[in-house]
C-alpha positions as MATLAB code, in Angstrom:
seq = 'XXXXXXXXXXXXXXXXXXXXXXXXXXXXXXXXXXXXXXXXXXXXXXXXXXXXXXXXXXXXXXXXXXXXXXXXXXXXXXXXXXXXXXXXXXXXXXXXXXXXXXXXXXXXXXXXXXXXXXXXXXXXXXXXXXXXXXXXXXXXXXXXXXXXXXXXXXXXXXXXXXXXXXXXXXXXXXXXXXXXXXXXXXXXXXXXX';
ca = [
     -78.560  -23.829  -44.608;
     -79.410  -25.937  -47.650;
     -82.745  -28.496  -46.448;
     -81.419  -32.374  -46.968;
     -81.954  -33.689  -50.383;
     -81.619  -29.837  -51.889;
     -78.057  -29.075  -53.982;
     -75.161  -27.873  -51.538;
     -74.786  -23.706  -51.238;
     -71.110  -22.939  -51.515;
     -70.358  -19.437  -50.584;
     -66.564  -18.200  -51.912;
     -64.795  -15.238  -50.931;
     -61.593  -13.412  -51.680;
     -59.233  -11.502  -53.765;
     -58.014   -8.150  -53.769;
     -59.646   -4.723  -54.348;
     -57.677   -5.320  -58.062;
     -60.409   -6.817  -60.438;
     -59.313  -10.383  -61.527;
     -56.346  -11.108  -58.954;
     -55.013  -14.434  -58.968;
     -56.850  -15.289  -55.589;
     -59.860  -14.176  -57.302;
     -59.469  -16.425  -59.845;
     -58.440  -19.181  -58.201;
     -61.907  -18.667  -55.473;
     -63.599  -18.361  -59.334;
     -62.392  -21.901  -60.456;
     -62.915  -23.539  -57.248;
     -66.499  -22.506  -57.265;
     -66.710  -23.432  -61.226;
     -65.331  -26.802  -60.406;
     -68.086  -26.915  -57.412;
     -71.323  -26.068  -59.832;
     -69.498  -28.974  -62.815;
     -69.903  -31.405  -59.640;
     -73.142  -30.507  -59.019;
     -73.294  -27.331  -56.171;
     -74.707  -23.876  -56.276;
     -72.198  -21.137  -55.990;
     -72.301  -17.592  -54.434;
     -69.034  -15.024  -55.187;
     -68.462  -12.630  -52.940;
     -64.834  -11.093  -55.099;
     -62.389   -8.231  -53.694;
     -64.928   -5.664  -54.160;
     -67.764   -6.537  -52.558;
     -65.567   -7.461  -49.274;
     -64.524   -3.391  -49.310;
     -66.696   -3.314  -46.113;
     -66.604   -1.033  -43.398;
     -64.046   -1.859  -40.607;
     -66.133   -4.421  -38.712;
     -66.872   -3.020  -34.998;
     -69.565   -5.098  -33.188;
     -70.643   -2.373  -30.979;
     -71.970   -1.177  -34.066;
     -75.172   -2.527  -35.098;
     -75.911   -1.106  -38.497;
     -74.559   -3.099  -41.698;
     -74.411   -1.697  -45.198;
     -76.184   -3.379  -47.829;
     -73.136   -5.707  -48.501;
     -72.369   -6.522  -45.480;
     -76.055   -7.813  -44.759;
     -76.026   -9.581  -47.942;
     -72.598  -11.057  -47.077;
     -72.813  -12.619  -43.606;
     -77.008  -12.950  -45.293;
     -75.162  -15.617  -47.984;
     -72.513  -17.461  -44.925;
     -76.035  -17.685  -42.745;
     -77.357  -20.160  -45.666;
     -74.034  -21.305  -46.653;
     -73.974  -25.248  -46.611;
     -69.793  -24.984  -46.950;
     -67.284  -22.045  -47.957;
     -64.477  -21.251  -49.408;
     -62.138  -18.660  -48.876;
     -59.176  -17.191  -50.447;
     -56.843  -14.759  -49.315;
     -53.621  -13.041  -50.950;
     -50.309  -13.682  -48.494;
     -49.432  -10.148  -47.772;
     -46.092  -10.227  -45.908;
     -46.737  -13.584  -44.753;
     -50.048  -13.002  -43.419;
     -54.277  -12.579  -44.948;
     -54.641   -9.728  -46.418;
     -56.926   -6.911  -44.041;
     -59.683   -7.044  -46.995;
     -59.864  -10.795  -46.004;
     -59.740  -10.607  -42.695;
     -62.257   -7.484  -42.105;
     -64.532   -9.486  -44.438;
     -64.510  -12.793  -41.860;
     -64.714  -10.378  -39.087;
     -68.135  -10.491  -40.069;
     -69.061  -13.923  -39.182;
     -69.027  -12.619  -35.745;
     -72.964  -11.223  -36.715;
     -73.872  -15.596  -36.969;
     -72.455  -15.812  -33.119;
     -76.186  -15.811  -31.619;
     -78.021  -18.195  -34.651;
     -78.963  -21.475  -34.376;
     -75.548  -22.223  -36.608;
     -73.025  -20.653  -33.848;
     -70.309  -19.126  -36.447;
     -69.793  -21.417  -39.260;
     -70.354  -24.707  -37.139;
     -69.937  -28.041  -38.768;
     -69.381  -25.879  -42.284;
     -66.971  -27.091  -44.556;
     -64.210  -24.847  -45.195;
     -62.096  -24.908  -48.012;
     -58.708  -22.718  -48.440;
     -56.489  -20.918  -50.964;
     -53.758  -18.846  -50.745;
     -51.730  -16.878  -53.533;
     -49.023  -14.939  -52.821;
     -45.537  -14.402  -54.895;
     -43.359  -17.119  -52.721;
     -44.199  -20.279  -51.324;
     -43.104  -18.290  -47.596;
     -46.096  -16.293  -47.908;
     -48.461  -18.427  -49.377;
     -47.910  -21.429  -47.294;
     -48.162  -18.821  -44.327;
     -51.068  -17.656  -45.178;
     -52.401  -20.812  -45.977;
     -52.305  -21.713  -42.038;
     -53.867  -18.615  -41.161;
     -56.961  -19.254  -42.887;
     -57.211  -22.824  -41.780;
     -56.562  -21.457  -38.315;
     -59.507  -18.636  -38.581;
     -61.603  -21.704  -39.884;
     -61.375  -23.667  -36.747;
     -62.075  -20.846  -34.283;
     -65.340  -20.052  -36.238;
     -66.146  -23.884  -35.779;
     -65.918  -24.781  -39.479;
     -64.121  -28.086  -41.013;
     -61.064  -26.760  -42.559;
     -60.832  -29.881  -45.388;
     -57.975  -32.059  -45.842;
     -56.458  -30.063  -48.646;
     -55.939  -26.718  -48.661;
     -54.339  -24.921  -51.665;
     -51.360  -22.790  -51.944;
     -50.032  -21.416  -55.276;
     -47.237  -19.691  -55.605;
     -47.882  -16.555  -57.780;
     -44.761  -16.033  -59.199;
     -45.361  -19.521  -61.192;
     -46.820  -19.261  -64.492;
     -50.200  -20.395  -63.155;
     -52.159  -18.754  -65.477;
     -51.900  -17.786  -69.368;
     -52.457  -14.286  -70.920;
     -56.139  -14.063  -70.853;
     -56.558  -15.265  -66.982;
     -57.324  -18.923  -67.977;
     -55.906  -21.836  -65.282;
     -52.918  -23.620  -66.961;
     -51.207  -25.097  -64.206;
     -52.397  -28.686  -64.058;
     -51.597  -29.821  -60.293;
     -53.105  -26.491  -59.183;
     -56.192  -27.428  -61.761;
     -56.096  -30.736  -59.913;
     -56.220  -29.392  -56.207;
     -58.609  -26.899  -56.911;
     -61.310  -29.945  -58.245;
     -59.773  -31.966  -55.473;
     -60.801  -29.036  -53.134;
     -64.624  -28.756  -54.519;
     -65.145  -32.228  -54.244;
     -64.010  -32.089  -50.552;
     -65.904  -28.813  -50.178;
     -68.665  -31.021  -51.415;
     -68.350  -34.706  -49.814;
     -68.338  -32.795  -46.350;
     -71.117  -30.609  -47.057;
     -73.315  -33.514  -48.348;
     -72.166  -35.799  -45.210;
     -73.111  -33.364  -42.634;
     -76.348  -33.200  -44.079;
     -76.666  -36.370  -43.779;
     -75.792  -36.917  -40.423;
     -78.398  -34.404  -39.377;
];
């Protein structure tokens, strides 16, 4: 984790094995909106989360998966974003968090104390509201801070325009809204260390 006084190290993740996916993008504007207010920023997109089937019996890690769970280790808040595939995080997602398990013996159980900021995208507000909870859900049993807001866009929308820029203004809005929070909470645990 970052030392007090240093700039906040958010670590995002998600998307889909399909370059550019909408949760990608929105994880990519989150973070963007993070390093405008003032954070460092760490990607991890759709393909670098094609990991091996997490089994913790197992003790070797590729090189991805040690720089991956390397990155959450030093992580001072995170953000992840997951596709709503019939209603639920997508297995990419979910393998990828599996990961986390590798933090349970640090000083840092998990993600304790970590901000954790969420986005969903799915076609239908079923799905992405769905998801939504699941990540929240996954946030609190690896002892992170799910924030306030958590972001679900409906896919189907016209959320972005033909070259993959952001032209939805509320989701703009909750996006920044969700960095800042990302940050505040990051910067106020530090604090209260």
């Amino acid at each position: 984790m970052t030392d007090p006084g240093e700039i906040p190290f958010v670590v995002g993740l998600g998307g889909t094995l399909r370059a550019n996916s909408s949760t990608e993008r929105a994880v990519r504007y989150c973070l963007e909106a993070v390093e405008r207010q003032g954070g460092r920023t760490r990607m991890f997109a759709g393909p670098d989360l094609d990991l091996p089937m997490y089994a913790p019996h197992q003790l070797e890690r590729t090189p991805g998966a040690l720089e991956l769970v390397a990155a959450l280790r030093d992580a001072d808040a995170v953000v992840v974003g997951s596709p709503g595939y019939h209603g639920a995080i997508s297995g990419l997602v979910k393998n990828a968090l599996d990961y986390i398990e590798d933090l349970r013996e640090d000083p840092r159980v998990y993600l304790d104390n970590t901000p954790w900021g969420c986005i969903s995208c799915a076609y239908g507000w079923q799905a992405a509201v769905n998801t939504l909870g699941q990540l929240r859900s996954i946030g609190h049993a690896l002892r992170a801070w799910p924030t306030p807001l958590g972001v679900a866009i409906n896919s189907a929308d016209p959320i972005w325009d033909g070259d993959g820029l952001l032209v939805d203004e509320p989701v703009r809005n909750q996006l920044d809204l969700l960095a800042n929070q990302v940050l505040t909470f990051a910067a106020a645990h530090r604090t209260a260390k």
